[in-house]
XYZ file of N, CA and C in Angstrom:
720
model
N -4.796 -86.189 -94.193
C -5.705 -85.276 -93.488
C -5.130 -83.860 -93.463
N -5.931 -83.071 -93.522
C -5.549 -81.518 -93.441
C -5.597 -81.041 -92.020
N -5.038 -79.671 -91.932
C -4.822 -79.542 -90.623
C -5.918 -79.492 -90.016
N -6.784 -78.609 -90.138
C -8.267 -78.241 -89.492
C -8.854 -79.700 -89.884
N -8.953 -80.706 -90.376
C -8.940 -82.094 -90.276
C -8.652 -82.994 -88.821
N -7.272 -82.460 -88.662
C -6.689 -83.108 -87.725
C -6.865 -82.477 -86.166
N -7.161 -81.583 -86.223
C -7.522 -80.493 -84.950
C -9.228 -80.696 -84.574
N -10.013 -80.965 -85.630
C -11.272 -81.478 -85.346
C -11.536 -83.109 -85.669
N -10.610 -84.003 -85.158
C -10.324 -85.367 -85.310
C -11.225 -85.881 -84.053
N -11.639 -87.446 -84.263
C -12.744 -88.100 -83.240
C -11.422 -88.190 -82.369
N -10.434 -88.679 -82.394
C -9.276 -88.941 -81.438
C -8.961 -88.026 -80.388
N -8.774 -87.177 -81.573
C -8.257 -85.560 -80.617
C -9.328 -85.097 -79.459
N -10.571 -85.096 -79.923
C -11.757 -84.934 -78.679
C -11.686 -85.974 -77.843
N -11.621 -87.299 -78.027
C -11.303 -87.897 -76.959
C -10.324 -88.330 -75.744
N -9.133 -87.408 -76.832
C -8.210 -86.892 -75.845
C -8.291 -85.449 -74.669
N -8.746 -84.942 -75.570
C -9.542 -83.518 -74.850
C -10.640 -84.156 -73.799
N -11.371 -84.910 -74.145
C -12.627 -85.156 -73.407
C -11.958 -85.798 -71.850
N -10.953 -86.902 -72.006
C -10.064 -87.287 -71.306
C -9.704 -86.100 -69.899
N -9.243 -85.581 -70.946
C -7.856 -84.094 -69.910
C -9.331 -83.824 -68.759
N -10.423 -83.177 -69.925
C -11.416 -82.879 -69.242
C -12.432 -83.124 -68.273
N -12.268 -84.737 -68.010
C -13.168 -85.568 -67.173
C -12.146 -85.159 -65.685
N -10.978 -85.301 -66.025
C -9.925 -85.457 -65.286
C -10.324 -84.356 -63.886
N -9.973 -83.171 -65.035
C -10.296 -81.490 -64.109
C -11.350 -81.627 -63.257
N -12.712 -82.075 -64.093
C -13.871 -82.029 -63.216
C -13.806 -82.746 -61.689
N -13.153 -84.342 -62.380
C -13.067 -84.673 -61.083
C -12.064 -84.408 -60.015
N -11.438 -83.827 -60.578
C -10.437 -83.493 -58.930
C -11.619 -81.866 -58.344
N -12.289 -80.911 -59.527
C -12.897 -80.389 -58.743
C -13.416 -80.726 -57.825
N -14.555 -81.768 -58.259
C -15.607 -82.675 -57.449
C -14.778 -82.904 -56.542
N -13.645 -83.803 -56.379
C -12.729 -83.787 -54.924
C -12.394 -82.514 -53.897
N -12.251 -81.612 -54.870
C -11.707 -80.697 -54.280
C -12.724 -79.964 -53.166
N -14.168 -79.732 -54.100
C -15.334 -79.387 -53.316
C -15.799 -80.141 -52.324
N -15.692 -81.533 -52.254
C -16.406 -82.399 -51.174
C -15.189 -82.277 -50.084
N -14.091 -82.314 -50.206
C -13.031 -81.875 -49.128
C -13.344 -80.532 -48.560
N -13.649 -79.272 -49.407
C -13.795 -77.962 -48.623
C -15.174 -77.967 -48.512
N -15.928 -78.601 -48.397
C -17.139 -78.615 -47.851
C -17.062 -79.642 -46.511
N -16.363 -80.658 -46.608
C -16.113 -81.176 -45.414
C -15.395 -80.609 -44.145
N -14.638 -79.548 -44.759
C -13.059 -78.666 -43.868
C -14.489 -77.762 -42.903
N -15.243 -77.430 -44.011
C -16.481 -75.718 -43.498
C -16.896 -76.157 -42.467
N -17.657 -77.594 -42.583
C -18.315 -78.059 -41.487
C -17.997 -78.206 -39.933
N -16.600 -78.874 -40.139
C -15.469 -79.059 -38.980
C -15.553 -77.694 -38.154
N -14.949 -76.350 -39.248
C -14.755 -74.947 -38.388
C -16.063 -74.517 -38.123
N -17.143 -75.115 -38.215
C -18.432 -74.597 -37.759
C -18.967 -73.853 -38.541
N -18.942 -73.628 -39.838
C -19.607 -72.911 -40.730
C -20.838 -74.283 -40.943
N -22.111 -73.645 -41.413
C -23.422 -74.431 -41.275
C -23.560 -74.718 -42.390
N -24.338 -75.417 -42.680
C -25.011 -76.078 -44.073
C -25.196 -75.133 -44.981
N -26.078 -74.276 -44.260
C -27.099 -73.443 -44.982
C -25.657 -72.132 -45.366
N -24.726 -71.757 -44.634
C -23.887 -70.982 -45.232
C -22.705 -71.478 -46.221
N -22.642 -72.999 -46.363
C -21.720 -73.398 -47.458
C -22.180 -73.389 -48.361
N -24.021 -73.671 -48.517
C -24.945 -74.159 -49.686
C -24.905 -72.433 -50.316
N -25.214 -71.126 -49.435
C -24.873 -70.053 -50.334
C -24.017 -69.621 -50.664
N -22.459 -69.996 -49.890
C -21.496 -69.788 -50.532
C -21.089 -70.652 -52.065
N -21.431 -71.928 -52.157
C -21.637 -72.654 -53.490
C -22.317 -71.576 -54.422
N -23.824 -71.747 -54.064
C -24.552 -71.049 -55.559
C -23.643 -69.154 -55.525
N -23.519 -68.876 -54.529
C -23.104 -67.186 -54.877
C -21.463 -67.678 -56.027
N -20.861 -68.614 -55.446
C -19.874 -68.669 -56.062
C -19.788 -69.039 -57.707
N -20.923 -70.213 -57.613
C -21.052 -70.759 -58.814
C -21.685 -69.590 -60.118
N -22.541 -69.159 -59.549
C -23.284 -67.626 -60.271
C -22.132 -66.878 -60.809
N -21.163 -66.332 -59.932
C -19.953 -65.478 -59.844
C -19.256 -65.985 -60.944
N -18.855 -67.660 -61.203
C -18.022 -67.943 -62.150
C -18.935 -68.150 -63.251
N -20.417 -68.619 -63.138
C -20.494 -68.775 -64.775
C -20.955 -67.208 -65.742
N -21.120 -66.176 -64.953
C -21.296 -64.895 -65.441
C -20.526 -64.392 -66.221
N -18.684 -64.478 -65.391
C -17.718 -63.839 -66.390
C -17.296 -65.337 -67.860
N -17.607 -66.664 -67.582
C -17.216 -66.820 -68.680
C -18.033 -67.333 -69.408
N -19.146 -66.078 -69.745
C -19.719 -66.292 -70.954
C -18.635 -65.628 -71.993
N -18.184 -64.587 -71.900
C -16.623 -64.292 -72.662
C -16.011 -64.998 -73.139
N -15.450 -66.296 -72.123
C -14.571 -67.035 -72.467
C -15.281 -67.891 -74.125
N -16.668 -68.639 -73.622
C -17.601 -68.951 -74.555
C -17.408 -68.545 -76.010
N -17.316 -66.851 -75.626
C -17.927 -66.043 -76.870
C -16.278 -66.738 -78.085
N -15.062 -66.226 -76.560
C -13.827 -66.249 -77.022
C -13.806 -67.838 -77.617
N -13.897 -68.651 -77.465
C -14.180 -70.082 -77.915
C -14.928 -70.621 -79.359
N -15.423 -69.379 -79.774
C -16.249 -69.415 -81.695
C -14.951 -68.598 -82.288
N -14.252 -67.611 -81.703
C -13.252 -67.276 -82.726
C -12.105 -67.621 -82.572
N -11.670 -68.811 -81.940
C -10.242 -69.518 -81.465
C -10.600 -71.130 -82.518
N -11.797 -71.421 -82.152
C -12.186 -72.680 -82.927
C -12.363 -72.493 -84.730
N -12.919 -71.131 -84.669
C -12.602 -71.340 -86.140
C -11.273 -71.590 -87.047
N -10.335 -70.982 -85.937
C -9.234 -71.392 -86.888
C -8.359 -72.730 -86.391
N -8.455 -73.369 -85.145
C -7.304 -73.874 -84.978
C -8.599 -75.561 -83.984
N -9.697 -75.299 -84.737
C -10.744 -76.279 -84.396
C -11.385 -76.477 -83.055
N -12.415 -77.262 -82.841
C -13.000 -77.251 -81.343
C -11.786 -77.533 -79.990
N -12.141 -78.827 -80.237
C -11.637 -79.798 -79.708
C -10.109 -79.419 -78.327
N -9.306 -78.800 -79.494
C -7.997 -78.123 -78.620
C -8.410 -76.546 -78.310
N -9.508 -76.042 -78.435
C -9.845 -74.211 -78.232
C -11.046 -74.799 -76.921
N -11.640 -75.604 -76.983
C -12.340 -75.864 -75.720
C -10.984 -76.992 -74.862
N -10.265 -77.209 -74.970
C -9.112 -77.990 -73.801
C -8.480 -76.690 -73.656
N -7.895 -75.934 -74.375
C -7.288 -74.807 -74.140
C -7.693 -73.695 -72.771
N -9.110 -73.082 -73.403
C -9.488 -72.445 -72.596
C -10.529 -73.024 -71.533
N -10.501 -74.256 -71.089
C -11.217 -74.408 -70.011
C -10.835 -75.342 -69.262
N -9.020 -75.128 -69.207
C -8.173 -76.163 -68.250
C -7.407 -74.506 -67.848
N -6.125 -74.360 -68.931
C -5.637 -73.260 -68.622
C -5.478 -71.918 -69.807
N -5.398 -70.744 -69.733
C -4.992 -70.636 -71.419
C -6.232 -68.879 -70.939
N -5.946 -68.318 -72.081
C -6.938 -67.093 -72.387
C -7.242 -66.965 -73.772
N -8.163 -65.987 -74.496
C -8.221 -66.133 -75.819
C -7.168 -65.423 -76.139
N -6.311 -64.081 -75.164
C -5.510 -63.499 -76.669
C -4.431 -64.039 -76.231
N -3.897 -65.000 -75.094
C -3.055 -65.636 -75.308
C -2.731 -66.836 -76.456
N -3.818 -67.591 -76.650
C -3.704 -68.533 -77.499
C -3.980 -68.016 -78.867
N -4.447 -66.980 -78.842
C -4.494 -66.646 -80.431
C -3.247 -66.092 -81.007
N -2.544 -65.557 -79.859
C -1.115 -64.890 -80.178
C -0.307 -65.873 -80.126
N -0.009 -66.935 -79.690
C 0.543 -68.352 -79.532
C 0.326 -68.961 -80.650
N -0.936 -69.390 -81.153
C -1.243 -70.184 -82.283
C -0.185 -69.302 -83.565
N -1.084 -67.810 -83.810
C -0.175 -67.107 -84.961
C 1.191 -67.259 -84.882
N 2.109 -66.717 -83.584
C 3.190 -67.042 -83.487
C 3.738 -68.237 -84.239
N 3.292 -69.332 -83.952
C 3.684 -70.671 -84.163
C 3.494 -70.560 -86.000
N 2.519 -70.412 -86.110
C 2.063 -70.301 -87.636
C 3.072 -69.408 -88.289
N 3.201 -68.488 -87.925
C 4.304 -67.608 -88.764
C 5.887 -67.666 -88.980
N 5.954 -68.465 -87.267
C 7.312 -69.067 -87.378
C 7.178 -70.414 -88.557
N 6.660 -70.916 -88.624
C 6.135 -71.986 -89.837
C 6.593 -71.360 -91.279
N 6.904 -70.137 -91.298
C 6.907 -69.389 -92.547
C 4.908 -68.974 -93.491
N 4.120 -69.175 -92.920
C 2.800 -68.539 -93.124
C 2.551 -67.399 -92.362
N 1.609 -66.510 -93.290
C 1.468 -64.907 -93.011
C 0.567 -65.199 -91.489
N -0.034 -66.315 -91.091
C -1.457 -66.080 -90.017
C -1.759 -67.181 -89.624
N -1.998 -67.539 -88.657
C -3.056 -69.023 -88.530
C -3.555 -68.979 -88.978
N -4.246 -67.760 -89.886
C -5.691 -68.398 -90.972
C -5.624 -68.514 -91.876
N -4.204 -68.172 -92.292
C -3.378 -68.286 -93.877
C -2.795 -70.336 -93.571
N -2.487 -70.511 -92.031
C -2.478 -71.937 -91.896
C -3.374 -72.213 -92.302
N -4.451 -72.163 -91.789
C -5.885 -72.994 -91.843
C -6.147 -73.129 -93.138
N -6.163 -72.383 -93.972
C -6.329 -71.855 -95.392
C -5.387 -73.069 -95.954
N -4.032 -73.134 -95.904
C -3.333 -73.936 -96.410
C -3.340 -75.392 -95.896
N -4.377 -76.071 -94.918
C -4.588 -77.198 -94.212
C -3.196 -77.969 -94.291
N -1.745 -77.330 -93.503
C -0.760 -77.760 -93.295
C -0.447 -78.882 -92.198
N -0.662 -80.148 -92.326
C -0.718 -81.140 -90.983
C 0.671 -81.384 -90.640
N 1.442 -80.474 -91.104
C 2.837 -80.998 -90.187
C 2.901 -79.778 -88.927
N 2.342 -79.007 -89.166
C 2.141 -78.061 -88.180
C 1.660 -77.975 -86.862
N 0.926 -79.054 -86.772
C -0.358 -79.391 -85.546
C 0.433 -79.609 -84.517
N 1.909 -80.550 -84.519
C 2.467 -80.612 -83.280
C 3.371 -79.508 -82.551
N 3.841 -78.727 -83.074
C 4.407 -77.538 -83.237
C 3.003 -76.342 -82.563
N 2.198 -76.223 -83.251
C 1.345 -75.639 -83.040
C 0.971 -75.913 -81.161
N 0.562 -77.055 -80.762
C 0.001 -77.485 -79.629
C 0.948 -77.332 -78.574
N 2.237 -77.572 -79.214
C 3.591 -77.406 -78.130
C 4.089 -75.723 -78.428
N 3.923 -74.994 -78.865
C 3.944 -73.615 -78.811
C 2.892 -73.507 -77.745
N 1.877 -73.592 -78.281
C 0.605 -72.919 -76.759
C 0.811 -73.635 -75.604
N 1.424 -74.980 -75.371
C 1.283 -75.567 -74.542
C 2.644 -75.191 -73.604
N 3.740 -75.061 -73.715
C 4.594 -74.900 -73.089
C 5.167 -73.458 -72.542
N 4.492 -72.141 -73.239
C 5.001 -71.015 -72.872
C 3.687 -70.673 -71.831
N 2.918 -70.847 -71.914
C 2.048 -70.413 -70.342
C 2.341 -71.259 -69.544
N 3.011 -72.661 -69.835
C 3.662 -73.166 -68.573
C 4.901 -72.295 -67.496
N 5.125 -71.626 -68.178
C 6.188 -70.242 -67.581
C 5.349 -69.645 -66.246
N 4.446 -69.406 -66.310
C 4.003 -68.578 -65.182
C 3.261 -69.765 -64.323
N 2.797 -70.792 -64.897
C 2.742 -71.785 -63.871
C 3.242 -72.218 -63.101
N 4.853 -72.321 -63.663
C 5.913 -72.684 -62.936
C 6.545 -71.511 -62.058
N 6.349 -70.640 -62.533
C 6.560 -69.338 -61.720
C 5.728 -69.063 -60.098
N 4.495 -69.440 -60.521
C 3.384 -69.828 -59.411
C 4.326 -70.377 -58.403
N 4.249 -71.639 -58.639
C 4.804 -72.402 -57.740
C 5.996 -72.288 -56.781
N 7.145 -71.449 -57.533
C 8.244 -71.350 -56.693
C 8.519 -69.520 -56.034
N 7.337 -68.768 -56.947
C 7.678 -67.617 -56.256
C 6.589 -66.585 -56.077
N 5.533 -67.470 -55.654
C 3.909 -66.878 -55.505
C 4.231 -66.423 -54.061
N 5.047 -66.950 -53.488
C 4.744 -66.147 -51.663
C 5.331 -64.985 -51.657
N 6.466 -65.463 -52.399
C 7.300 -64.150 -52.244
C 6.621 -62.652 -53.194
N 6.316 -63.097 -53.815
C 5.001 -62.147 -54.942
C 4.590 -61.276 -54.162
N 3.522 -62.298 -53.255
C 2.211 -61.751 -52.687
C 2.958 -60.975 -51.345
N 3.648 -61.488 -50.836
C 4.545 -60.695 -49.559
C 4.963 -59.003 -50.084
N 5.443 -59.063 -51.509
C 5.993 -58.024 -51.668
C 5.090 -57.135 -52.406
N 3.523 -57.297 -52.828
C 2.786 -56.786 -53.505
C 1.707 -56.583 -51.485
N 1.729 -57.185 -51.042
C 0.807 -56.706 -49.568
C 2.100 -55.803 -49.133
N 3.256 -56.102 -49.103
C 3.845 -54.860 -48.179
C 3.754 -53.564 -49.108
N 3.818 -52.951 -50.458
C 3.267 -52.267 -51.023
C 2.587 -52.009 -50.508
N 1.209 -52.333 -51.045
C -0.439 -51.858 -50.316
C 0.081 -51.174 -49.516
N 0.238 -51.607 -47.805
C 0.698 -52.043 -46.664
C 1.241 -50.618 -46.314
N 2.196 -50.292 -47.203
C 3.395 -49.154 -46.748
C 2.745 -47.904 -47.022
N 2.212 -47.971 -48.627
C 1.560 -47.259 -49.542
C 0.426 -46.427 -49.347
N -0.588 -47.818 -48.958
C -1.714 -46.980 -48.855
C -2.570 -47.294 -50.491
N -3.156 -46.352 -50.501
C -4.046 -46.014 -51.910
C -3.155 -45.616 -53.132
N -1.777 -45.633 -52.869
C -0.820 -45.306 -53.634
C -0.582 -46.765 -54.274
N 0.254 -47.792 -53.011
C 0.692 -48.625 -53.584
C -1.026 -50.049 -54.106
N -2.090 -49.442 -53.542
C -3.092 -50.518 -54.600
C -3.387 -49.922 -55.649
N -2.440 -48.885 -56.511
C -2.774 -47.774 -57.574
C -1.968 -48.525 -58.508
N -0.779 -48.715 -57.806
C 1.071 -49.228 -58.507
C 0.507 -50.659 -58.672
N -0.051 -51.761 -58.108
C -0.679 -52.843 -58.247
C -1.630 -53.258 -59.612
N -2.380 -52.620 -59.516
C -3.798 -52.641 -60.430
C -3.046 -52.054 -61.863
N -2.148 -51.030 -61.860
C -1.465 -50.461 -63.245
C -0.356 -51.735 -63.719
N 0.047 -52.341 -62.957
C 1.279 -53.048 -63.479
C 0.350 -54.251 -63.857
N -1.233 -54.326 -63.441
C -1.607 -56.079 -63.926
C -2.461 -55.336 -65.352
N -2.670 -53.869 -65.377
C -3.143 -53.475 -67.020
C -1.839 -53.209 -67.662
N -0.570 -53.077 -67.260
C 0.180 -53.167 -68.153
C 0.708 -54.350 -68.735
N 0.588 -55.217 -68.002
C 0.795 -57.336 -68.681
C -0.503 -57.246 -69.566
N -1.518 -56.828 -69.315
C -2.401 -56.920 -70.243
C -2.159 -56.009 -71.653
N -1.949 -54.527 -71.028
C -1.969 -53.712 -72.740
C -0.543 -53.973 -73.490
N 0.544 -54.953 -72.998
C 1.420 -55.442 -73.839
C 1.151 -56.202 -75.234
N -0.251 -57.106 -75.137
C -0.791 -57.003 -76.442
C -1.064 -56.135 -77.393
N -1.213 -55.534 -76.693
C -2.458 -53.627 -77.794
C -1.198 -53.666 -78.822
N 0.094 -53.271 -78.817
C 0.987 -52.520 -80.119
C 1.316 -53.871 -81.086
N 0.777 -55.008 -80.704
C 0.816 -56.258 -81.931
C -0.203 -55.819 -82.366
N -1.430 -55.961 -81.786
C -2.281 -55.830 -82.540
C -2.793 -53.953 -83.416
N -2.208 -53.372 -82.692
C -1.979 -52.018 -83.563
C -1.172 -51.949 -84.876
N -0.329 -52.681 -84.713
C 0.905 -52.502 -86.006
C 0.793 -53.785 -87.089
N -0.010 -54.526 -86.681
C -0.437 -55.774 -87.773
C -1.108 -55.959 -88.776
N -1.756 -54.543 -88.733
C -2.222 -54.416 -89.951
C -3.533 -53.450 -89.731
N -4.001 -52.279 -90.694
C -5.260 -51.789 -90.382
C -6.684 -51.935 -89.689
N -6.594 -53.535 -90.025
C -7.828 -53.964 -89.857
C -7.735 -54.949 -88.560
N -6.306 -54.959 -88.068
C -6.348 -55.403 -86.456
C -6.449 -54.183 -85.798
N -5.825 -52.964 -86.012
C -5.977 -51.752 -85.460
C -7.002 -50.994 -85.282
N -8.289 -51.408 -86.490
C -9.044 -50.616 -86.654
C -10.209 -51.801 -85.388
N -9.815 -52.827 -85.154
C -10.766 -53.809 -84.667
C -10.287 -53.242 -82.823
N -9.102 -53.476 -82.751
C -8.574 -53.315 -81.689
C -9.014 -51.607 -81.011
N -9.095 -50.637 -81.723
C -9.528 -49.396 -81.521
C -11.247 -49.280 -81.103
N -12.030 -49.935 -82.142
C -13.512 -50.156 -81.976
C -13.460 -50.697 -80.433
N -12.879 -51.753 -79.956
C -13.170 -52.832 -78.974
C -12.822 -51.818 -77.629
N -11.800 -51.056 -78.338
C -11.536 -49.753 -77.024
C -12.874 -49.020 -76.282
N -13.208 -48.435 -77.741
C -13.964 -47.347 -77.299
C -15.253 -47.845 -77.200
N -15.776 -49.396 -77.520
C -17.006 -49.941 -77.109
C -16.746 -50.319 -75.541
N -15.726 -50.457 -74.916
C -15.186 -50.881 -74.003
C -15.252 -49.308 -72.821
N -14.692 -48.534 -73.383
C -14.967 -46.887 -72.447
C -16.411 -46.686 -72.120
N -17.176 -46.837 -73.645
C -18.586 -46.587 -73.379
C -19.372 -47.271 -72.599
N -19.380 -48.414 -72.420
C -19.934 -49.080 -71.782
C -19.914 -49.285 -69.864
N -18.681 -48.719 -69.959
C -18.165 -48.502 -68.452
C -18.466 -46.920 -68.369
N -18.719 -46.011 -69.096
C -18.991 -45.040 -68.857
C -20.358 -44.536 -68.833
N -21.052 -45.404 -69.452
C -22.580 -44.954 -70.098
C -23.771 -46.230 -68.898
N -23.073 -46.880 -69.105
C -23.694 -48.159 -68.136
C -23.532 -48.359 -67.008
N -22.304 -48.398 -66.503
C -21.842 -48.770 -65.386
C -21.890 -47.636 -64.420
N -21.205 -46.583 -65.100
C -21.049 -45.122 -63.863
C -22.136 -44.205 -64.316
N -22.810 -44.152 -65.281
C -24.169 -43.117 -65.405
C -24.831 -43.645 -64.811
N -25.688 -45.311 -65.251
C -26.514 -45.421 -65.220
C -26.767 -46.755 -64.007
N -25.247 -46.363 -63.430
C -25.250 -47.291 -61.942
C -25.445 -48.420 -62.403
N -25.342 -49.188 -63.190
C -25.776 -50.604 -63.221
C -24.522 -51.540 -63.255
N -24.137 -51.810 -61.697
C -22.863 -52.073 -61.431
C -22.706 -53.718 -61.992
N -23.399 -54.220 -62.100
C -23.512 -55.897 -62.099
C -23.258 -56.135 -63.843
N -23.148 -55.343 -64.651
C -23.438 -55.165 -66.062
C -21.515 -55.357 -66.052
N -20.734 -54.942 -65.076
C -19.561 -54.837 -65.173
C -18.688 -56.352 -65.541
N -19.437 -57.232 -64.972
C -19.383 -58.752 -65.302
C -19.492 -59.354 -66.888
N -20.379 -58.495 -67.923
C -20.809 -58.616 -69.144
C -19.740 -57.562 -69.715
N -19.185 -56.411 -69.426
C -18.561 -55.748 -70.465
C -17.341 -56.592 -71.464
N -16.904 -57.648 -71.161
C -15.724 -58.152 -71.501
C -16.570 -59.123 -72.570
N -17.637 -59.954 -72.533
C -17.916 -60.913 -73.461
C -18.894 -59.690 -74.863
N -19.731 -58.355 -74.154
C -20.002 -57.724 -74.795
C -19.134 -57.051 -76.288
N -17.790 -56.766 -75.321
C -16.769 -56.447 -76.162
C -16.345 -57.504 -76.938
N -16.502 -58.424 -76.673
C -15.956 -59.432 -77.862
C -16.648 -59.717 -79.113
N -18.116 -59.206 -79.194
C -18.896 -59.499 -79.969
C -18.770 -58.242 -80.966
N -18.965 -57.503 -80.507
C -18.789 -56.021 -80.932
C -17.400 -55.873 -81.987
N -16.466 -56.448 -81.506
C -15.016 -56.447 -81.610
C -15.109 -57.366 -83.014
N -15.694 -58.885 -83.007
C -16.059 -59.760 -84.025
C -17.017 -59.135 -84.774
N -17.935 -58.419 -84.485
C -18.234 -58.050 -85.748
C -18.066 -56.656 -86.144
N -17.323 -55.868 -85.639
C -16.845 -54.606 -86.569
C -15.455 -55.183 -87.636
N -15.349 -56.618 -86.850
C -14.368 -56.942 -87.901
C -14.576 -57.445 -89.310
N -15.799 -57.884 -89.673
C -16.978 -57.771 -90.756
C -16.820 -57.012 -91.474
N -16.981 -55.627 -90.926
C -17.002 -53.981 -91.390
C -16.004 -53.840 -91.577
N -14.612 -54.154 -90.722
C -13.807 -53.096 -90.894
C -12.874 -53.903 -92.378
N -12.998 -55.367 -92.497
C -12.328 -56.389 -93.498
C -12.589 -55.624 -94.931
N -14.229 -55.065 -95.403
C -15.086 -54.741 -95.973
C -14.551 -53.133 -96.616
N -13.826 -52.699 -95.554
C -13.617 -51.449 -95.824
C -12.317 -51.122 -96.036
N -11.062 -51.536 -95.297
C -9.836 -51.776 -95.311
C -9.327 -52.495 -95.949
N -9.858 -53.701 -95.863
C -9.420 -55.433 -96.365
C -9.085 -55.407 -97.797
């Protein structure tokens, strides 16, 4: 079997399908317990039933993104582990930078130069690369989330509008630590990564703060992904 063989295997989904029954149901636990807790403190029917749908609305809005992110993670590294990935724990440019990683340490130029070469010794390597380095901040969670949040509220706290300034910059700087991989990897990640920018300014600038349409702010991220996928069409076409 080839790799993209083995990554879209009946087994492998039913291992995925597995993980996945799992999640749901401890949700389902989780919800019939905090719906039982609401009742106790005197919150009413009728205010848990809108806190459900406001909540539920709230989460399936932002991940239509994730969705979008889920057609260009599966093409290369198959369904099966790109839907367990991103809808237990995981992000798209984490796992796409994880997957390549793994692939290149393999001695191949790309995961799609893997895919291309349907290498099946790779698959376990591959799954234990993505799988074990976002366990880092999981585990991080756990033993030093109080102390985190203690020292990110006394900020605020001391600060003011200063220190929720120092807050919000240090969680876009964990984020734009991606941007200079994908700048220096080649034209046509740069030229993709640049488009996704400035479709990304415009849209918060033209939509959101001209034209007030604050709720649109929920869509800019899956918008950008589409935009992003297909200037990469164009930009392959022109650079490539």
């Amino acid at each position: 079997m080839t790799f993209i063989e083995i990554m879209n295997s009946p087994l492998l989904y039913c291992l995925v399908g597995a993980g996945i029954l799992y999640i749901l149901i401890f949700c389902v636990l989780t919800l019939r317990k905090a719906y039982r807790h609401g009742l106790e403190i005197g919150m009413t029917k009728e205010q848990l039933r809108t806190t459900i749908v406001s909540s539920a609305i709230y989460t399936i809005v932002p991940s239509i993104s994730i969705v979008v992110g889920l057609f260009s993670l599966a093409a290369v590294i198959g369904v099966p582990w790109s839907w367990f990935r991103l809808s237990v724990v995981g992000a798209v440019t984490y796992e796409l930078m994880a997957a390549d990683m793994a692939a290149t340490g393999a001695g191949y130029e790309s995961i799609a130069a893997l895919n291309a070469a349907g290498d099946p010794t790779i698959v376990g390597t591959l799954m234990f690369v993505m799988s074990i380095c976002i366990m880092t901040g999981i585990v991080c969670v756990l033993f030093f989330s109080k102390s985190i949040q203690k020292g990110v509220t006394t900020a605020r706290n001391k600060n003011g509008a200063l220190g929720a300034l120092l807050t919000a910059v240090l969680s876009l700087a964990i984020v734009e630590a991606f941007l200079p991989i994908q700048l220096f990897k080649g034209p046509v990640y740069a030229a993709v990564a640049i488009t996704s920018l400035i479709a990304t300014y415009l849209q918060m600038e033209i939509i959101v703060k001209r034209l007030k349409i604050y709720w649109y702010r929920s869509f800019i991220m899956a918008v950008t992904l589409l935009i992003g996928m297909a200037s990469s069409l164009f930009w392959v076409k022109v650079l490539g």
